[in-house]
Amino acid sequence: MRKLVVWNLMSLDGYFEGEKPWDLAFHNYAWGPELEKLSEQFGEEGDLLVFGRRTYEGMAAYWPTAEEGGKVKHYMNNIAKIAVSKTIRDAPWNNTRVVDDPVAELTRLKGEDGKTIFIFGSAELVASLMKEGLVDEYRLCIAPVLLGSGNPLFKKAEQQTELKLLSSSTTANGAVILTYAVAKAA
């Protein structure tokens, strides 16, 4: 059975982007050799990336022509990807297909053999998958900055979600990387 893992950077006050879409300048407070190495490990651990439509469009606009090279660019452009959307039908970024029912599709995929499925960004998608109990793990990098406003990573939920800390580490620039498993009901 495959794991569904959410990965995101966020500010200490809980925002994964600033007030405007793709306002990610605060990532510079966290980025460094530790996150680069972690990003490369994601490429080895996973075999599928899932994005909500807005995150997909931003990633698809950036990665094919990204100036930075290396392992991260290679896996971002070559790994299998799902764009979740009810409005787009065509996803031109390499190795991407569009899905309009993520709960059914991810339930099916999690039951198959394979590597980890990652969701990057995509807060609204993550909220809908949390509600259905599909998220297995959260990996968060807390950037050492308070944005004061923006788009919160965790949306208002109808239920509490208990988590178990699996690991924590800090980077040389003061970011904290946390890994939590979702505690399953007994």
XYZ file of N, CA and C in Angstrom:
558
model
N 0.833 -1.180 0.000
C 0.000 0.000 0.000
C 0.881 1.248 0.000
N 0.503 2.209 -0.816
C 1.287 3.430 -0.947
C 0.874 4.464 0.094
N 1.815 5.347 0.415
C 1.572 6.440 1.342
C 1.271 7.713 0.564
N 0.365 8.537 1.089
C 0.071 9.858 0.548
C 0.654 10.879 1.514
N 1.645 11.639 1.046
C 2.403 12.565 1.886
C 2.232 13.985 1.369
N 1.894 14.891 2.271
C 1.801 16.313 1.956
C 3.124 16.964 2.333
N 3.711 17.707 1.398
C 4.944 18.459 1.659
C 4.681 19.930 1.375
N 5.118 20.776 2.293
C 4.979 22.202 2.065
C 5.914 22.992 2.950
N 6.272 24.173 2.458
C 6.940 25.186 3.257
C 5.872 26.146 3.735
N 6.034 26.623 4.956
C 5.089 27.604 5.466
C 5.801 28.535 6.436
N 5.218 29.693 6.630
C 5.747 30.634 7.607
C 5.392 30.145 9.005
N 6.049 30.696 10.001
C 5.766 30.301 11.374
C 4.312 30.583 11.749
N 3.712 31.595 11.120
C 2.310 31.894 11.412
C 1.336 31.178 10.481
N 1.801 30.163 9.751
C 0.905 29.222 9.087
C 0.558 29.462 7.636
N 1.231 30.393 6.956
C 0.899 30.692 5.563
C 1.845 29.973 4.601
N 1.263 29.369 3.552
C 2.108 28.691 2.569
C 2.347 29.556 1.339
N 1.681 30.678 1.263
C 1.980 31.710 0.274
C 1.496 33.033 0.846
N 2.037 34.109 0.304
C 1.631 35.427 0.774
C 0.220 35.770 0.342
N -0.098 37.047 0.347
C -1.462 37.481 0.022
C -1.831 37.230 -1.434
N -0.847 37.247 -2.329
C -1.106 37.007 -3.745
C -0.669 35.585 -4.100
N -1.376 34.950 -5.045
C -0.949 33.615 -5.481
C 0.517 33.629 -5.939
N 1.240 32.614 -5.553
C 2.643 32.421 -5.895
C 3.564 33.456 -5.265
N 3.107 34.110 -4.192
C 3.964 34.993 -3.406
C 4.749 34.092 -2.454
N 5.893 33.595 -2.938
C 6.678 32.599 -2.205
C 8.065 33.095 -1.827
N 8.267 34.397 -1.831
C 9.591 34.950 -1.537
C 10.107 34.497 -0.172
N 9.201 34.216 0.757
C 9.631 33.790 2.096
C 10.360 32.447 2.071
N 10.241 31.675 0.994
C 10.973 30.410 0.886
C 12.476 30.630 0.999
N 12.926 31.822 0.607
C 14.362 32.114 0.684
C 14.894 32.079 2.115
N 14.017 32.266 3.106
C 14.438 32.172 4.501
C 14.747 30.729 4.895
N 14.209 29.774 4.155
C 14.366 28.360 4.500
C 15.309 27.624 3.549
N 15.383 28.059 2.296
C 16.127 27.298 1.290
C 17.617 27.267 1.611
N 18.210 26.122 1.397
C 19.633 25.924 1.609
C 19.981 24.488 1.276
N 21.187 24.077 1.596
C 21.636 22.728 1.232
C 20.771 21.616 1.821
N 20.236 21.829 3.022
C 19.419 20.788 3.650
C 18.127 20.554 2.861
N 17.469 21.635 2.437
C 16.228 21.476 1.669
C 16.505 20.980 0.259
N 17.621 21.354 -0.300
C 17.968 20.830 -1.621
C 18.157 19.312 -1.545
N 18.870 18.851 -0.530
C 19.077 17.414 -0.352
C 17.745 16.709 -0.112
N 16.879 17.300 0.726
C 15.568 16.720 0.994
C 14.745 16.634 -0.286
N 14.788 17.677 -1.094
C 14.060 17.681 -2.365
C 14.543 16.571 -3.286
N 15.841 16.350 -3.313
C 16.390 15.254 -4.118
C 15.906 13.903 -3.589
N 15.815 13.765 -2.275
C 15.328 12.518 -1.683
C 13.875 12.260 -2.050
N 13.060 13.326 -2.142
C 11.669 13.152 -2.558
C 11.610 12.509 -3.941
N 12.514 12.909 -4.820
C 12.551 12.344 -6.164
C 12.884 10.866 -6.178
N 13.654 10.421 -5.200
C 13.980 8.999 -5.089
C 12.863 8.210 -4.399
N 12.211 8.841 -3.431
C 11.180 8.166 -2.641
C 9.846 8.056 -3.367
N 9.507 9.061 -4.141
C 8.189 9.108 -4.756
C 8.174 8.718 -6.216
N 6.974 8.387 -6.706
C 6.814 8.128 -8.134
C 5.596 8.850 -8.715
N 4.972 9.719 -7.902
C 3.802 10.463 -8.372
C 3.661 11.751 -7.572
N 3.430 12.855 -8.288
C 3.125 14.146 -7.674
C 1.684 14.497 -7.994
N 0.990 15.051 -7.011
C -0.399 15.466 -7.195
C -0.487 16.952 -6.865
N -1.176 17.684 -7.732
C -1.336 19.122 -7.541
C -2.785 19.509 -7.764
N -3.255 20.490 -6.995
C -4.489 21.162 -7.351
C -4.241 21.989 -8.601
N -5.295 22.464 -9.236
C -5.149 23.174 -10.505
C -4.215 24.377 -10.413
N -4.400 25.229 -9.419
C -3.567 26.440 -9.333
C -2.107 26.097 -9.101
N -1.846 25.140 -8.228
C -0.459 24.738 -7.997
C 0.116 24.099 -9.257
N -0.671 23.264 -9.925
C -0.217 22.652 -11.175
C 0.183 23.730 -12.183
N -0.676 24.714 -12.372
C -0.386 25.752 -13.371
C 0.896 26.510 -13.039
N 1.115 26.806 -11.772
C 2.347 27.493 -11.380
C 3.580 26.628 -11.568
N 3.489 25.372 -11.168
C 4.629 24.452 -11.324
C 4.927 24.204 -12.801
N 3.869 24.024 -13.593
C 4.041 23.769 -15.028
C 4.636 24.975 -15.738
N 4.373 26.155 -15.238
C 4.953 27.361 -15.843
C 6.423 27.514 -15.456
N 6.813 26.983 -14.313
C 8.172 27.186 -13.814
C 9.165 26.091 -14.228
N 8.856 24.832 -13.924
C 9.861 23.772 -13.995
C 10.385 23.436 -15.390
N 9.581 23.425 -16.443
C 10.152 23.054 -17.736
C 11.285 23.972 -18.198
N 11.261 25.225 -17.785
C 12.296 26.177 -18.219
C 13.121 26.707 -17.051
N 13.039 26.057 -15.903
C 13.787 26.512 -14.724
C 15.273 26.595 -15.026
N 15.886 27.662 -14.580
C 17.322 27.838 -14.808
C 18.144 26.919 -13.928
N 17.632 26.657 -12.725
C 18.367 25.746 -11.858
C 18.306 24.351 -12.465
N 19.380 23.653 -12.347
C 19.420 22.321 -12.944
C 19.433 21.256 -11.886
N 20.086 20.173 -12.191
C 20.292 19.135 -11.207
C 19.155 18.146 -11.091
N 19.249 17.366 -10.022
C 18.317 16.263 -9.800
C 16.882 16.732 -9.593
N 16.698 17.849 -8.904
C 15.342 18.307 -8.607
C 14.603 18.663 -9.891
N 15.220 19.425 -10.747
C 14.581 19.789 -12.020
C 14.289 18.534 -12.838
N 15.219 17.599 -12.858
C 15.021 16.372 -13.629
C 13.799 15.608 -13.145
N 13.710 15.383 -11.822
C 12.565 14.590 -11.367
C 11.265 15.372 -11.468
N 11.275 16.679 -11.236
C 10.035 17.450 -11.355
C 9.473 17.369 -12.773
N 10.322 17.347 -13.756
C 9.857 17.310 -15.139
C 9.565 15.903 -15.645
N 10.066 14.885 -14.979
C 9.914 13.528 -15.506
C 9.019 12.605 -14.698
N 8.800 12.900 -13.447
C 7.949 12.058 -12.619
C 6.504 12.136 -13.128
N 5.726 11.088 -12.876
C 4.300 11.112 -13.211
C 3.603 12.147 -12.334
N 2.631 12.857 -12.935
C 1.930 13.920 -12.224
C 0.432 13.831 -12.482
N -0.332 14.251 -11.477
C -1.778 14.401 -11.613
C -2.110 15.850 -11.330
N -2.891 16.458 -12.215
C -3.463 17.780 -11.987
C -4.937 17.557 -11.656
N -5.355 17.981 -10.476
C -6.750 17.817 -10.060
C -7.520 19.061 -10.467
N -8.530 18.862 -11.319
C -9.307 20.010 -11.787
C -10.631 19.562 -12.382
N -11.630 20.388 -12.185
C -12.917 20.188 -12.852
C -13.049 21.124 -14.046
N -12.045 21.997 -14.245
C -12.156 22.986 -15.322
C -11.167 22.779 -16.464
N -9.982 22.245 -16.195
C -9.040 22.019 -17.297
C -9.135 20.573 -17.764
N -8.897 20.352 -19.021
C -8.921 18.998 -19.584
C -7.557 18.589 -20.116
N -6.742 19.574 -20.446
C -5.438 19.312 -21.032
C -4.350 19.779 -20.064
N -3.367 18.946 -19.841
C -2.249 19.272 -18.956
C -0.958 19.038 -19.733
N -0.418 20.082 -20.338
C 0.707 19.897 -21.251
C 2.063 19.595 -20.606
N 2.214 19.792 -19.300
C 3.490 19.508 -18.662
C 3.765 18.017 -18.754
N 4.969 17.670 -19.102
C 5.390 16.297 -19.324
C 4.861 15.332 -18.269
N 4.285 14.221 -18.734
C 3.918 13.107 -17.870
C 2.783 13.448 -16.899
N 1.833 14.297 -17.346
C 0.726 14.728 -16.487
C -0.602 14.287 -17.066
N -1.490 13.879 -16.180
C -2.865 13.621 -16.580
C -3.794 14.379 -15.637
N -4.985 14.698 -16.115
C -5.970 15.450 -15.340
C -6.964 14.486 -14.718
N -7.295 14.732 -13.454
C -8.260 13.927 -12.706
C -9.267 14.885 -12.093
N -10.563 14.567 -12.205
C -11.566 15.452 -11.603
C -12.181 14.886 -10.328
N -11.846 13.643 -9.972
C -12.326 13.048 -8.721
C -11.109 12.529 -7.950
N -10.437 13.413 -7.210
C -9.200 12.991 -6.546
C -9.414 11.961 -5.453
N -10.550 11.972 -4.775
C -10.782 11.005 -3.699
C -10.806 9.588 -4.265
N -11.579 9.386 -5.310
C -11.656 8.050 -5.916
C -10.306 7.632 -6.499
N -9.659 8.534 -7.208
C -8.393 8.193 -7.864
C -7.295 7.902 -6.851
N -7.171 8.728 -5.823
C -6.105 8.510 -4.845
C -6.403 7.313 -3.944
N -7.654 7.046 -3.680
C -8.002 5.828 -2.947
C -7.539 4.606 -3.743
N -7.813 4.613 -5.033
C -7.395 3.505 -5.902
C -5.871 3.389 -5.947
N -5.191 4.511 -6.171
C -3.727 4.496 -6.308
C -3.028 4.092 -5.013
N -3.577 4.514 -3.882
C -2.970 4.137 -2.605
C -3.044 2.629 -2.377
N -4.012 1.964 -2.958
C -4.154 0.529 -2.809
C -3.228 -0.272 -3.699
N -2.565 0.387 -4.629
C -1.652 -0.301 -5.550
C -0.235 -0.325 -4.996
N 0.597 -1.154 -5.614
C 2.025 -1.139 -5.304
C 2.637 0.093 -5.938
N 3.649 0.607 -5.311
C 4.354 1.762 -5.850
C 5.029 2.532 -4.736
N 5.624 3.625 -5.131
C 6.336 4.477 -4.192
C 5.382 5.510 -3.592
N 5.939 6.392 -2.795
C 5.175 7.443 -2.139
C 4.530 8.387 -3.153
N 3.312 8.802 -2.854
C 2.602 9.821 -3.615
C 2.742 11.118 -2.829
N 3.251 12.162 -3.478
C 3.430 13.455 -2.818
C 2.423 14.469 -3.335
N 1.944 15.313 -2.429
C 1.179 16.502 -2.791
C 2.013 17.697 -2.368
N 2.294 18.588 -3.306
C 3.015 19.823 -3.008
C 2.017 20.974 -3.109
N 2.108 21.926 -2.176
C 1.188 23.064 -2.216
C -0.245 22.586 -2.067
N -1.147 23.181 -2.863
C -2.497 22.640 -3.051
C -3.308 22.553 -1.760
N -3.383 23.634 -1.007
C -4.035 23.617 0.309
C -5.497 23.203 0.250
N -6.250 23.661 -0.749
C -7.661 23.281 -0.828
C -7.805 21.790 -1.118
N -6.980 21.273 -2.007
C -6.993 19.837 -2.294
C -6.641 19.049 -1.039
N -5.608 19.483 -0.337
C -5.200 18.794 0.891
C -6.350 18.775 1.894
N -7.054 19.893 2.044
C -8.179 19.946 2.989
C -9.246 18.914 2.627
N -9.538 18.780 1.331
C -10.567 17.810 0.927
C -10.097 16.373 1.153
N -8.819 16.111 0.981
C -8.287 14.763 1.191
C -8.155 14.441 2.679
N -7.856 15.465 3.494
C -7.821 15.277 4.949
C -9.185 14.837 5.441
N -10.216 15.511 4.952
C -11.591 15.227 5.371
C -11.954 13.766 5.098
N -11.404 13.217 4.018
C -11.692 11.832 3.631
C -10.733 10.817 4.262
N -9.780 11.299 5.056
C -8.836 10.402 5.729
C -7.787 9.808 4.812
N -7.473 10.475 3.721
C -6.520 9.919 2.754
C -5.069 10.309 3.004
N -4.828 11.371 3.763
C -3.451 11.823 4.008
C -2.834 10.960 5.096
N -1.643 10.434 4.821
C -0.936 9.581 5.773
C 0.116 10.337 6.574
N 0.683 11.374 5.952
C 1.826 12.030 6.577
C 1.912 13.476 6.111
N 2.378 14.337 7.018
C 2.659 15.744 6.697
C 4.134 15.982 6.916
N 4.780 16.556 5.928
C 6.169 16.980 6.060
C 6.163 18.479 5.818
N 6.573 19.202 6.833
C 6.491 20.654 6.789
C 7.850 21.261 7.062
N 8.160 22.305 6.337
C 9.329 23.115 6.644
C 8.806 24.465 7.106
N 9.105 24.820 8.348
C 8.666 26.081 8.916
C 9.784 27.100 8.694
N 9.498 28.085 7.853
C 10.474 29.138 7.577
C 10.506 30.107 8.753
N 11.680 30.602 9.109
C 11.797 31.493 10.257
C 11.346 32.924 9.916
N 10.044 33.060 9.680
C 9.490 34.373 9.339
C 7.997 34.374 9.681
N 7.500 35.516 10.101
C 6.064 35.733 10.305
C 5.585 36.610 9.165
N 4.710 36.094 8.308
C 4.223 36.873 7.168
C 3.145 37.876 7.578
N 2.379 37.563 8.594
C 1.326 38.465 9.037
C 0.008 38.274 8.315
N 0.054 37.820 7.080
C -1.156 37.530 6.309
C -0.763 36.689 5.111
N -1.757 36.113 4.489
C -1.509 35.275 3.329
C -2.531 34.163 3.244
N -2.171 33.107 2.530
C -3.035 31.956 2.331
C -2.600 30.864 3.306
N -3.457 30.519 4.273
C -3.056 29.513 5.255
C -2.985 28.113 4.650
N -2.013 27.359 5.094
C -1.879 25.983 4.608
C -3.044 25.131 5.105
N -3.357 25.220 6.375
C -4.421 24.394 6.921
C -5.710 25.201 6.982
N -6.717 24.685 6.317
C -8.022 25.336 6.240
C -8.891 24.895 7.410
N -9.936 25.636 7.662
C -10.882 25.277 8.713
C -11.410 23.868 8.414
N -11.429 23.038 9.442
C -11.863 21.652 9.269
C -13.015 21.340 10.200
N -13.788 20.335 9.823
C -14.928 19.899 10.639
C -14.496 18.974 11.760
N -13.290 18.434 11.676
C -12.843 17.478 12.671
C -11.404 17.780 13.075
N -11.054 17.267 14.232
C -9.692 17.348 14.722
C -8.899 16.205 14.105
N -7.628 16.431 13.806
C -6.759 15.389 13.276
C -5.576 15.222 14.216
N -5.469 14.057 14.824
C -4.359 13.780 15.735
C -3.137 13.355 14.917
N -1.988 13.888 15.296
C -0.741 13.606 14.585
C 0.296 13.042 15.551
N 1.229 12.275 14.991
C 2.336 11.732 15.777
C 3.639 12.221 15.143
N 4.470 12.894 15.924
C 5.743 13.390 15.415
C 6.675 12.219 15.112
N 7.138 12.155 13.861
C 8.077 11.107 13.452
C 9.512 11.602 13.482
N 9.715 12.876 13.110
C 11.070 13.424 13.121
C 11.023 14.939 13.097
N 12.114 15.536 13.555
C 12.280 16.980 13.485
C 13.758 17.281 13.316
N 14.031 18.334 12.580
C 15.412 18.771 12.404
C 15.412 20.261 12.097
N 16.552 20.861 12.275
C 16.691 22.279 11.948
C 17.746 22.443 10.870
N 17.635 23.529 10.146
C 18.612 23.841 9.110
C 19.556 24.920 9.629
N 20.643 25.122 8.928
C 21.634 26.113 9.336
C 21.047 27.526 9.376
N 20.014 27.784 8.566
C 19.432 29.131 8.542
C 18.218 29.276 9.464
N 17.949 28.281 10.310
C 16.914 28.406 11.317
C 15.548 27.864 10.945
N 15.408 27.244 9.797
C 14.145 26.601 9.442
C 14.030 25.289 10.214
N 12.806 24.847 10.434
C 12.550 23.599 11.135
C 11.782 22.670 10.192
N 12.246 21.450 10.081
C 11.596 20.453 9.246
C 10.929 19.440 10.162
N 9.625 19.280 10.008
C 8.829 18.393 10.852
C 8.150 17.333 10.004
N 8.126 16.114 10.498
C 7.408 15.038 9.842
C 6.426 14.442 10.841
N 5.143 14.459 10.448
C 4.072 13.932 11.290
C 3.313 12.849 10.545
N 3.015 11.761 11.233
C 2.089 10.744 10.714
C 0.710 11.075 11.246
N -0.287 10.793 10.431
C -1.662 10.939 10.889
C -1.994 9.728 11.736
N -2.437 9.982 12.973
C -2.828 8.890 13.870
C -4.137 8.320 13.378
N -4.167 7.057 13.086
C -5.374 6.398 12.587
C -6.269 6.002 13.744
N -7.555 6.145 13.557
C -8.517 5.770 14.597
C -8.438 4.274 14.860
N -8.550 3.913 16.125
C -8.460 2.486 16.495
C -9.771 1.773 16.231
